[in-house]
Amino acid sequence: MTLLKEPDFGTPARAGEATVDLTIDGVAVKVPPGTSVMRAAKEAGVDVPKLCATDNLEAFGSCRLCVVEIDGVKGTPASCTTPVRDGMNVRTQNERLGKLRRGVMELYISDHPLDCLTCSANGDCELQDMAGVTGLREVRYGSGVEAGANHMDLPTDTSNPYFDFEASKCIACSRCVRACDEVQGTLALTIEGRGFDSKVAAGAGVPFFESDCVSCGACVQACPTATLQEKSVVELGMPTRTVLTTCAYCGVGCSFKAELRGDELVRMVPYKNGGANEGHSCVKGRFAFGYASHPDRVLEPMVRDTIADDWRTVSWEEAITFTARRLREIQAQYGQGSIGAITSSRTTNEEVYAVQKMVRAVFGNNNVDTCARVCHSPTGYGLKQTFGESAGTQDFRSVDESDVILVIGSNPTDAHPVFGSRMKQRIRQGAKLIVIDPRRIDLVRSPHVEAAYHLELAPGTNVAIINALAHVVVTEGLVDREFVRSRCEDFKAWETFIAQPEHSPEAVSGISGVPADAIRAAARLYATGGNAAIYYGLGVTEHSQGSTMVMGMANLAMATGNIGRAGVGVNPMRGQNNVQGSCDMGSFPHELPGYRHVSDDDVRSIYEHLWGTPILNEPGLRIPNMFDAAIDGSFKALFVQGEDIAQSDPNTQHVFAALGALDLLVVQDLFVNETAKFAHVLLPGTSFLEKDGTFTNAERRINRVRPIMAPRTGKQEWEIVCEIAQAMGYPMHYDSAAQIMAEIALTTPTFMGVSFAKLDELGSIQWPCNVEHPDGTPIMHEDEFTRGKGRFMETVYVPTSERSTRKFPLILTTGRILSQYNVGAQTRRTANVAWHAEDVLEIHPHDAEVRGVSDGDLVALSSRVGRTELRARISDRIPVGVCYTTFHHPVSGANVVTTDNSDWATNCPEYKVTAVQVDLIPAPVATDAVPEPVVAGGNR
Amino acid sequence: MSGGVPPYVRLANEIAAQFAHRSPEDAATAIANHLKATWDPRMKQALITHAESGATDLSPAAALAARRLQAAR
């Protein structure tokens, strides 16, 4: 594909029927009311010159290039700010208008460096384009420095790692300022000064890097000149071709145009027609792709007999033969169930499908699990129990219809920033916000966003709170009786259960620390405020009652009728790019693809027939069970696809012991990660820039991942898996990723209509995609639940066994930060480290003071299972008695201290509640050195 | 924390706690169904063996569920 330049309609589309008839340059046009004349013209094929207008921003009317003549209207109104009306007759081109436009251009050009041939935007500059379109041939006022007073000597701000701000080229059109407001919602940019002194500024005149800018790139995207330009374009030049693909970071699943020169990736530009992001991006997806070419990448297979040996670089054939032989030897010695695999939420659906097939068809067991075990397995369990489908109910667009937004244990502006921006825009339009979180996340209060209620609960008390909210709904007569009667079951028993006094806000207040009146007010708002939607994250699932809480939220949504239409629903915010897909593909040890239980003879027979081999009808080991079995000696070999379990899984000491006990650990990854330090085989993986396949995002949207370059390792990851299977004696072969998807569609009802061809045609598809829904299903459970009736589940609040004591008086909870991703394997190998070079411990001023801790001090963080050291950040974003850290860095390794407590139903670890102590480490000498990890009992 | 308790015992007790509000019979059925649907056979067998050994660290409902699992085999 040559460079894809998307058409720009100048102003946003208006919803509704096209009922307004007008004529533009003699062409009849019919558009919805509220459409601008500029957009109507473009839709009729008439381009009106413009500079300050672009179709993802509301019209501004400043540049005056888009002036038109309208019959019966005095003067020459700006077409961007003039709405259409019936019978309007518009002229966009004549001598008078041309003269006006050339006059405007002369003024712009008189204050612009005319270095087009050496400008980084040469060929991609709207100012340059408009000079041509308007027929500019002379500048009466002179140009550049000859023109008198000008802005040519303004300095260039290069402080941002990814883009420059070349102020001398700014035409003060405000597109960047408006993009920061209307698209991103950060309001970091402003126009400083008046008149001739007007200029774009980041905050109060500080450099971009020091400002509130979150480096989402919306301003760079909006800039019509070279003023805001990617450093990569400055260095490499303009790209020449485009490949459409999908971001490999969080579960939002943004579509990007990978723009290249030859095979060199120049930049990633968010795609306007991307179903999930609609042209927006965040700092990770937009800029942090350099890890794919980082020198740390392993490109050749490596093998060693013991982890005490040095790695030997070997051929693919030797690595695959070695792996297959050792797996079969171990099975022969220890039994069929002694080996297993972990799939990755960072790999494609096709890659995951291949691994789970290898486990079931070749290993002959169900010992396959996915990293979703440690994040969203309670979502799968809880939503399946209540709604009948292990997935969120809405598309992202749905939030535009929400009147009340309930955010629980999720930090969208940091973890899912593109959706977070969309949510903020809706709140600014008037939707009410309820935040349930121990920590005062940015959403609670940011520019023009303020939560109506922030229920600052004690960690571990989610279920008590959700029950209290439901208690208010039931006891105050706020139940949607008609919805419940017609669409749900088991309500009576639940109603009796939830109405018990122990669930009242007054009772729960003592448990959670949240005032009863705040709980009551929030419940009333949720139940009566119009369309109410729940968005939640790992602050829900990663508890010993994660599944119970998911069911509690489903109960609340059903009781109030907030399911089955736009603006409502229960929505898990997925952390990694393919969490939904890895679960869909049958990675759980008790479920085949499509969440069908392995004990179901009919389902098993589909695969047994196709694969030509029996499938075990009993569940296999989950990840924590694998670790326990490894330590016990009944589990001896593990294949790990694209995950760093030594860093991401809880109780690091326990994980180290388990990995160290294995006879064979095979790691398939981009880098020698923490897990690979225990591995015997390292099979180099492919980055998302090399993958061919699909990712499925948090809204069940299946997006194509297209290779923009050949795999640097020479093989797709699914090919390697197939070759291992073949070397183990099973004929597993595919010609392409598309062929794997064809098998998925053939065997999985929810994917029945999915194919690469259809994805190429439609752009993306939200499953279920079948005969009834050939183009997919943006909103689920519209007429009935997947399981028929929605089922109310009794959600008993069982407190976690993890308690603070005198020895461990604080509760540690964990979360994410915008610039880093997961365990940091990728983002730490990009310039994103400029924002967050190491994990820090947020501690309340009171807790810090009593420990003598000042901001920036090195502190020891100790729990019952481990100890680490990191820098303290004094912050009142967390309450007294609670501290907080992120989990992005192996050096401090937050999971050194997290326990092996887990969700009762799924074993999802309880990362969010760990009793800890924090002690000041006196600094013997001033040092900037990064602290070494201190892992009690670690065996590295 | 497990405190030396085998993982399958700790997990079974945690599941049992979720059903503590039900009658012992109902709770045991729910626990057994959950274990049957989600646990690896070696873990189920370990729990059954543990319960048969007369161990006292299993909650009554979990112990009853283990017996149900054994009976269903």
Coordinates of N, CA and C in Angstrom, one line a residue, chain A residues 337 367 381 548 590 597 618-622 625 628 634 794 796 798 865 900 902 904-905 907, chain B residues 1-2 7 10-11 14-15 17-19 21-22 34 36-44 73:
Chain A
G337 N 1.0 -36.1 32.0 CA 0.7 -34.8 32.6 C 1.8 -34.0 33.2
N367 N -2.9 -29.2 30.3 CA -2.0 -28.3 31.1 C -1.6 -27.1 30.3
Y381 N -14.7 -16.1 34.6 CA -15.6 -16.9 35.4 C -16.9 -16.2 35.8
T548 N -16.1 -13.2 42.8 CA -17.3 -12.8 43.5 C -17.6 -11.3 43.2
H590 N -9.5 -25.7 31.6 CA -10.7 -26.4 31.6 C -11.6 -26.1 30.4
H597 N -16.4 -26.3 27.9 CA -15.7 -27.1 28.9 C -15.2 -28.4 28.2
E618 N -10.7 -34.0 31.4 CA -10.5 -33.4 32.7 C -9.7 -32.1 32.6
P619 N -9.9 -31.1 33.4 CA -9.1 -29.9 33.4 C -7.7 -30.2 33.7
G620 N -6.8 -29.3 33.2 CA -5.4 -29.4 33.5 C -5.0 -28.5 34.6
L621 N -3.7 -28.3 34.7 CA -3.2 -27.4 35.8 C -3.2 -25.9 35.4
R622 N -3.6 -25.1 36.3 CA -3.5 -23.7 36.1 C -2.0 -23.2 36.5
N625 N -1.0 -23.8 40.0 CA -1.0 -25.2 40.2 C 0.3 -25.8 39.6
D628 N 3.1 -25.2 41.9 CA 3.0 -26.1 43.1 C 3.4 -27.5 42.7
S634 N 5.8 -33.3 40.4 CA 5.0 -34.0 39.4 C 4.8 -33.3 38.1
E794 N -25.4 -15.2 44.5 CA -25.2 -14.7 45.9 C -23.7 -14.4 46.1
V796 N -21.2 -13.6 48.7 CA -20.8 -13.4 50.1 C -19.5 -12.7 50.2
V798 N -16.3 -12.5 51.8 CA -15.3 -13.2 52.6 C -14.0 -12.4 52.7
V865 N 6.5 -12.5 52.7 CA 7.2 -13.5 51.8 C 8.4 -12.9 51.2
D900 N 1.0 -15.5 47.8 CA 0.4 -16.5 46.9 C -1.1 -16.7 47.2
S902 N -5.0 -16.1 46.5 CA -5.6 -16.0 45.1 C -7.1 -16.1 45.2
W904 N -10.7 -17.3 44.9 CA -11.1 -18.7 45.3 C -11.6 -19.5 44.0
A905 N -12.1 -18.8 43.0 CA -12.7 -19.5 41.9 C -11.7 -19.8 40.8
N907 N -8.0 -18.8 41.1 CA -6.6 -18.7 41.4 C -5.9 -17.4 40.9
Chain B
M1 N -1.9 -16.7 54.4 CA -0.8 -17.5 53.9 C -1.0 -18.9 54.2
S2 N -0.4 -19.8 53.4 CA -0.6 -21.2 53.5 C -0.1 -21.8 54.8
P7 N -1.5 -26.7 49.1 CA -2.3 -25.8 48.4 C -3.7 -26.2 48.1
R10 N -5.8 -25.5 51.2 CA -6.0 -24.1 51.4 C -7.1 -23.7 50.3
L11 N -6.9 -24.1 49.1 CA -7.8 -23.6 48.1 C -9.2 -24.2 48.3
E14 N -10.9 -22.2 50.9 CA -11.3 -20.9 50.5 C -12.6 -21.0 49.6
I15 N -12.6 -22.0 48.8 CA -13.9 -22.2 48.1 C -15.0 -22.5 49.0
A17 N -15.4 -21.4 52.0 CA -15.9 -20.2 52.6 C -16.9 -19.4 51.8
Q18 N -16.8 -19.5 50.5 CA -17.7 -18.8 49.7 C -19.1 -19.3 49.7
F19 N -19.2 -20.6 50.2 CA -20.5 -21.2 50.2 C -21.0 -21.5 51.7
H21 N -22.7 -19.8 53.6 CA -24.0 -19.3 53.9 C -25.1 -20.4 53.5
R22 N -24.7 -21.4 52.8 CA -25.6 -22.4 52.4 C -25.6 -23.6 53.4
H34 N -17.6 -27.3 41.6 CA -16.6 -26.3 41.2 C -15.2 -27.1 41.0
K36 N -14.8 -30.2 40.4 CA -14.9 -31.1 39.2 C -14.6 -30.3 37.9
A37 N -15.2 -29.1 37.9 CA -15.1 -28.3 36.6 C -13.8 -27.7 36.4
T38 N -13.0 -27.4 37.5 CA -11.8 -26.5 37.3 C -10.5 -27.1 37.8
W39 N -10.6 -28.2 38.5 CA -9.3 -28.7 39.1 C -8.7 -29.8 38.3
D40 N -7.4 -29.8 38.2 CA -6.7 -30.9 37.6 C -6.9 -32.2 38.4
P41 N -6.9 -33.4 37.7 CA -7.2 -34.6 38.4 C -6.3 -34.9 39.6
R42 N -5.0 -34.6 39.4 CA -4.1 -34.9 40.5 C -4.4 -34.0 41.8
M43 N -4.9 -32.8 41.6 CA -5.3 -32.0 42.7 C -6.5 -32.6 43.4
K44 N -7.5 -33.0 42.6 CA -8.7 -33.6 43.1 C -8.3 -34.9 43.9
R73 N -16.7 -40.9 41.2 CA -15.8 -41.5 40.3 C -16.2 -42.9 39.9

